[in-house]
Coordinates of C-alpha atoms in Angstrom, one line a residue:
X1 CA 159.8 -9.2 55.4
X2 CA 156.0 -9.0 55.8
X3 CA 153.2 -11.4 57.1
X4 CA 150.8 -11.8 54.3
X5 CA 148.2 -14.6 55.4
X6 CA 147.8 -17.1 58.3
X7 CA 145.7 -20.4 57.8
X8 CA 144.4 -22.7 60.7
X9 CA 145.5 -26.2 60.3
X10 CA 144.0 -28.0 63.5
X11 CA 142.9 -26.5 66.9
X12 CA 143.3 -28.4 70.1
X13 CA 140.3 -30.2 71.4
X14 CA 138.6 -30.5 67.9
X15 CA 138.3 -33.3 65.3
X16 CA 139.1 -36.1 67.6
X17 CA 142.2 -35.0 69.4
X18 CA 143.1 -33.0 72.4
X19 CA 146.4 -31.8 71.1
X20 CA 148.0 -31.2 67.7
X21 CA 151.8 -30.7 67.7
X22 CA 155.2 -31.1 65.9
X23 CA 154.6 -29.5 62.4
X24 CA 156.8 -29.8 59.4
X25 CA 156.3 -28.2 55.9
X26 CA 157.5 -28.6 52.2
X27 CA 156.8 -27.3 48.9
X28 CA 156.7 -29.7 45.9
X29 CA 158.1 -29.0 42.5
X30 CA 154.5 -28.2 41.6
X31 CA 154.1 -25.6 44.3
X32 CA 151.8 -27.8 46.5
X33 CA 152.3 -27.3 50.1
X34 CA 152.3 -30.1 52.3
X35 CA 152.3 -30.0 56.1
X36 CA 152.6 -33.0 58.5
X37 CA 152.0 -33.3 62.1
X38 CA 151.2 -35.3 65.2
X39 CA 147.6 -35.8 66.5
X40 CA 148.0 -36.4 70.2
X41 CA 145.9 -37.9 73.0
X42 CA 148.5 -36.7 75.5
X43 CA 152.1 -36.0 76.0
X44 CA 155.2 -37.3 73.9
X45 CA 154.3 -41.0 74.8
X46 CA 150.7 -40.9 74.4
X47 CA 148.8 -42.6 71.6
X48 CA 149.5 -40.5 68.6
X49 CA 148.6 -40.5 64.9
X50 CA 150.5 -38.8 62.1
X51 CA 148.7 -36.5 59.4
X52 CA 149.5 -34.8 56.3
X53 CA 147.4 -31.9 54.7
X54 CA 147.8 -30.3 51.4
X55 CA 147.1 -27.0 49.6
X56 CA 147.2 -26.3 46.1
X57 CA 146.6 -22.7 46.2
X58 CA 149.5 -21.2 48.0
X59 CA 148.2 -22.0 51.5
X60 CA 144.9 -20.2 51.4
X61 CA 142.9 -23.3 51.6
X62 CA 143.7 -26.9 52.7
X63 CA 142.3 -30.2 51.9
X64 CA 141.0 -32.6 54.2
X65 CA 143.7 -34.3 56.3
X66 CA 145.1 -38.0 55.6
X67 CA 146.5 -40.4 58.1
X68 CA 150.0 -41.3 57.2
X69 CA 150.8 -43.4 60.2
X70 CA 148.3 -44.8 62.6
X71 CA 149.0 -45.4 66.5
X72 CA 146.2 -48.1 66.3
X73 CA 144.8 -46.9 69.6
X74 CA 148.0 -48.2 71.4
X75 CA 151.2 -46.8 69.9
X76 CA 153.1 -43.6 69.8
X77 CA 153.8 -42.5 66.2
X78 CA 156.1 -39.6 66.3
X79 CA 158.2 -37.2 64.3
X80 CA 157.1 -36.9 60.6
X81 CA 159.7 -35.5 58.3
X82 CA 159.1 -34.9 54.6
X83 CA 161.8 -34.6 51.9
X84 CA 161.1 -33.4 48.3
X85 CA 163.2 -35.4 45.9
X86 CA 162.2 -34.2 42.3
X87 CA 158.6 -35.3 41.5
X88 CA 158.5 -37.7 44.7
X89 CA 158.0 -36.7 48.2
X90 CA 159.7 -39.0 50.9
X91 CA 158.1 -39.3 54.4
X92 CA 160.1 -40.6 57.4
X93 CA 158.5 -41.2 60.8
X94 CA 158.7 -43.5 63.9
X95 CA 156.7 -45.8 66.1
X96 CA 157.5 -45.6 69.8
X97 CA 160.7 -43.7 69.1
X98 CA 162.3 -47.0 68.2
X99 CA 160.8 -48.4 64.7
X100 CA 161.7 -46.1 61.7
X101 CA 159.4 -46.1 58.6
X102 CA 159.5 -44.6 55.0
X103 CA 156.8 -43.8 52.8
X104 CA 156.9 -42.2 49.3
X105 CA 154.2 -40.0 47.4
X106 CA 154.4 -39.9 43.4
X107 CA 151.5 -37.5 43.1
X108 CA 152.1 -34.5 45.4
X109 CA 150.9 -36.0 48.5
X110 CA 147.6 -37.3 47.2
X111 CA 148.6 -41.0 47.9
X112 CA 151.4 -42.8 49.6
X113 CA 153.3 -46.1 49.3
X114 CA 152.9 -48.6 52.1
X115 CA 155.1 -48.0 55.2
X116 CA 158.4 -49.8 54.8
X117 CA 160.5 -50.4 57.9
X118 CA 164.0 -49.2 57.7
X119 CA 165.1 -49.4 61.3
X120 CA 168.2 -51.3 60.4
X121 CA 169.8 -48.0 59.5
X122 CA 169.6 -46.9 63.2
X123 CA 170.5 -50.4 64.4
X124 CA 173.7 -50.3 62.3
X125 CA 175.2 -48.0 64.8
X126 CA 173.9 -49.4 68.2
X127 CA 177.2 -50.9 69.1
X128 CA 178.8 -47.6 68.8
X129 CA 176.0 -45.7 70.6
X130 CA 173.4 -47.8 72.4
X131 CA 170.5 -45.5 71.8
X132 CA 167.1 -46.2 73.8
X133 CA 165.2 -43.5 71.9
X134 CA 165.4 -42.3 68.4
X135 CA 163.6 -39.6 66.2
X136 CA 164.1 -37.7 62.9
X137 CA 163.7 -34.1 62.5
X138 CA 161.3 -32.7 63.6
X139 CA 160.5 -30.4 60.4
X140 CA 161.6 -31.5 56.9
X141 CA 164.5 -32.9 55.2
X142 CA 166.9 -31.8 52.3
X143 CA 167.8 -32.9 48.9
X144 CA 171.2 -31.8 47.8
X145 CA 172.1 -30.9 44.1
X146 CA 173.8 -34.2 43.7
X147 CA 170.7 -36.2 44.7
X148 CA 171.7 -37.0 48.4
X149 CA 168.6 -37.0 50.7
X150 CA 169.2 -35.9 54.3
X151 CA 167.2 -35.8 57.3
X152 CA 168.5 -34.8 60.9
X153 CA 168.3 -37.4 63.6
X154 CA 168.6 -37.3 67.2
X155 CA 169.3 -40.4 69.5
X156 CA 169.0 -40.5 73.4
X157 CA 170.9 -43.2 75.4
X158 CA 169.3 -43.9 78.8
X159 CA 169.1 -47.5 80.0
X160 CA 167.8 -46.5 83.3
X161 CA 164.9 -44.7 81.7
X162 CA 164.2 -45.9 78.2
X163 CA 161.4 -43.4 77.8
X164 CA 163.8 -40.4 78.5
X165 CA 164.8 -38.1 75.6
X166 CA 168.2 -37.5 77.1
X167 CA 171.1 -37.5 77.5
X168 CA 171.3 -37.4 73.6
X169 CA 173.5 -36.8 70.5
X170 CA 172.6 -35.9 67.1
X171 CA 173.3 -37.4 63.5
X172 CA 171.9 -37.4 59.9
X173 CA 170.1 -40.2 58.1
X174 CA 171.1 -40.1 54.3
X175 CA 170.1 -41.8 51.1
X176 CA 172.1 -41.8 47.7
X177 CA 169.7 -43.8 45.8
X178 CA 166.3 -42.0 46.1
X179 CA 165.3 -43.6 49.2
X180 CA 166.0 -47.1 48.6
X181 CA 168.4 -47.5 51.2
X182 CA 169.3 -45.2 54.1
X183 CA 172.4 -44.9 56.2
X184 CA 172.9 -43.2 59.7
X185 CA 175.9 -40.8 59.6
X186 CA 178.4 -39.8 62.3
X187 CA 176.8 -39.6 65.9
X188 CA 178.0 -36.5 67.6
X189 CA 177.4 -33.5 70.1
X190 CA 178.8 -29.9 69.4
X191 CA 181.4 -29.0 72.1
X192 CA 179.7 -27.3 75.0
X193 CA 176.2 -28.4 74.0
X194 CA 173.9 -30.1 76.6
X195 CA 172.0 -33.1 75.0
X196 CA 171.6 -31.6 71.7
X197 CA 168.5 -33.0 69.8
X198 CA 165.9 -31.5 67.4
X199 CA 167.8 -30.2 64.6
X200 CA 167.0 -28.6 61.2
X201 CA 169.0 -28.9 58.0
X202 CA 169.8 -26.8 54.9
X203 CA 172.5 -26.2 52.3
X204 CA 175.0 -23.7 51.9
X205 CA 176.0 -21.8 48.8
X206 CA 178.9 -24.1 48.0
X207 CA 177.0 -27.4 48.6
X208 CA 178.1 -27.9 52.1
X209 CA 175.4 -29.0 54.7
X210 CA 174.5 -26.8 57.7
X211 CA 172.7 -28.1 60.8
X212 CA 171.0 -25.6 63.3
X213 CA 170.7 -27.4 66.7
X214 CA 168.7 -27.3 69.8
X215 CA 170.6 -27.6 73.1
X216 CA 169.1 -28.0 76.5
X217 CA 170.3 -25.6 79.2
X218 CA 173.1 -26.5 81.6
X219 CA 171.6 -28.2 84.8
X220 CA 171.5 -25.4 87.4
X221 CA 171.7 -22.5 84.9
X222 CA 169.5 -19.6 85.9
X223 CA 166.2 -19.2 84.4
X224 CA 167.0 -16.1 82.6
X225 CA 170.6 -17.2 81.5
X226 CA 171.3 -16.3 77.9
X227 CA 170.9 -19.3 75.8
X228 CA 171.7 -20.0 72.0
X229 CA 171.5 -22.3 68.9
X230 CA 174.5 -24.6 68.0
X231 CA 175.6 -24.7 64.3
X232 CA 177.4 -27.7 62.5
X233 CA 178.7 -27.8 59.0
X234 CA 179.8 -30.7 57.0
X235 CA 181.0 -31.1 53.5
X236 CA 178.6 -33.9 52.6
X237 CA 176.3 -34.0 55.6
X238 CA 177.5 -37.4 56.8
X239 CA 180.3 -36.6 59.1
X240 CA 183.4 -34.4 59.9
X241 CA 181.1 -31.7 61.5
X242 CA 182.7 -28.3 62.4
X243 CA 180.6 -26.9 65.2
X244 CA 180.2 -23.6 67.2
X245 CA 177.7 -21.9 69.6
X246 CA 175.7 -19.2 67.4
X247 CA 175.2 -16.2 69.6
X248 CA 173.1 -14.5 66.9
X249 CA 170.4 -16.9 67.3
X250 CA 168.7 -16.9 71.0
X251 CA 166.7 -20.0 71.8
X252 CA 164.7 -21.2 74.9
X253 CA 165.6 -24.8 74.1
X254 CA 162.8 -25.5 71.5
X255 CA 162.5 -26.7 68.0
X256 CA 163.1 -24.3 65.2
X257 CA 163.0 -24.7 61.4
X258 CA 165.5 -23.7 58.5
X259 CA 165.4 -23.9 54.8
X260 CA 166.9 -22.6 51.7
X261 CA 165.6 -19.8 49.6
X262 CA 167.2 -18.1 46.5
X263 CA 168.8 -15.5 48.5
X264 CA 170.4 -17.9 51.2
X265 CA 168.9 -19.2 54.5
X266 CA 165.7 -18.8 56.4
X267 CA 165.5 -19.6 60.2
X268 CA 162.4 -19.8 62.5
X269 CA 162.2 -20.1 66.2
X270 CA 161.1 -18.7 69.6
X271 CA 163.2 -15.5 69.9
X272 CA 163.6 -15.7 73.6
X273 CA 166.0 -17.1 76.3
X274 CA 163.4 -17.7 78.9
X275 CA 160.2 -19.0 77.3
X276 CA 158.4 -20.4 74.2
X277 CA 157.3 -17.1 72.9
X278 CA 158.0 -14.6 69.9
X279 CA 157.7 -16.7 66.9
X280 CA 160.3 -15.0 64.6
X281 CA 161.7 -15.4 61.1
X282 CA 165.3 -14.3 60.1
X283 CA 167.2 -14.5 56.9
X284 CA 170.7 -14.9 56.0
X285 CA 172.2 -13.9 52.6
X286 CA 175.9 -14.8 53.5
X287 CA 175.6 -18.8 54.4
X288 CA 174.6 -18.0 57.9
X289 CA 177.6 -15.6 58.9
X290 CA 175.1 -12.8 59.7
X291 CA 171.2 -12.9 60.2
X292 CA 168.8 -10.2 59.6
X293 CA 166.4 -8.7 62.3
X294 CA 163.7 -10.9 63.2
X295 CA 160.1 -10.6 61.8
X296 CA 157.7 -11.3 64.7
X297 CA 154.8 -13.2 63.2
X298 CA 153.2 -14.6 66.4
X299 CA 154.1 -13.7 70.0
X300 CA 152.4 -17.0 71.3
X301 CA 155.0 -19.6 70.2
X302 CA 156.1 -23.2 70.2
X303 CA 157.6 -25.5 67.5
X304 CA 158.0 -24.3 64.0
X305 CA 159.2 -25.2 60.6
X306 CA 159.9 -23.2 57.3
X307 CA 160.0 -23.5 53.7
X308 CA 160.3 -21.3 50.4
X309 CA 157.9 -21.9 47.7
X310 CA 159.1 -21.1 44.4
X311 CA 155.6 -21.0 42.9
X312 CA 154.6 -18.0 45.0
X313 CA 158.0 -16.5 45.7
X314 CA 157.3 -16.4 49.4
X315 CA 157.9 -18.3 52.5
X316 CA 155.6 -20.4 54.5
X317 CA 155.9 -21.2 58.3
X318 CA 153.9 -24.0 59.9
X319 CA 154.0 -23.6 63.8
X320 CA 152.4 -24.1 67.1
X321 CA 150.4 -21.2 68.3
X322 CA 150.6 -20.9 72.0
X323 CA 152.4 -24.4 71.9
X324 CA 149.3 -26.8 72.3
X325 CA 146.5 -24.4 71.3
X326 CA 146.5 -24.4 67.4
X327 CA 148.6 -25.4 64.4
X328 CA 148.8 -22.6 61.7
X329 CA 150.6 -22.0 58.5
X330 CA 151.6 -18.3 57.7
X331 CA 152.7 -16.9 54.4
X332 CA 155.5 -14.5 54.6
X333 CA 156.9 -11.9 51.9
X334 CA 160.4 -11.9 51.9

């Protein structure tokens, strides 16, 4: 693997916002790259607007950003997640970690349908798990060969502190009718995990669905204690998950990204036990049983997401440089 190019998407303190965070990226059927992200006035619960930028030349230049959900100077809009579905692109996002919205683009991200609220999909399981915060992704979602659309979800349940992001469990949101209706899958937590939350999703060679999961460090664990990602696999992405701790993938408890490429799986995260540092990309050609040595593409790290673009035959990683300094997109030769 080889780093080819890096483009600046946003820089903190410029263009009206102190911070830009939580990137996701997809490649459309035509090879257009779309990256989505949060434009923040502060932390997780600040006033936040959501934007998308597009590139039609393999990530070398990027068009002006467009807002896809406004915080209206009072709300937290959070966790934009895109899913490519043939010629359509779906966008899922939330307002104040409670209201879930869906938009669709039919023209490679140039324009988007009006936001449609689909919070009922989350409310349907509230009696089973009385969540107080919810979010999709971050990153991007998945379209299975049969047409099912899937996005990862995390749900926190903390009546004593309704803005807390834990304790939490994870699930998936799926649609079998091209986004007309959505269903929340089984709510679960891998055995041994601690408040699992931000999760990425891909497909295995036999059509099963794989989740790659962030877990918090146990309370009282030494700062330097080894810490890893969790894996979950399901036949259809809706439930009956087989889970395990994946000791090939170190992690400091941060959001990573995963995607399919013609040879298997790609995974990007902070390759460290102790800090958000060492942005790396790994690949697996055997359905995640083994992972390659990591390519270090930026030592100053934060959240990240990755996608393979068939139009260029390369991977693209959207990521936070030094967490809250810049948002960047890098092209990587596989």
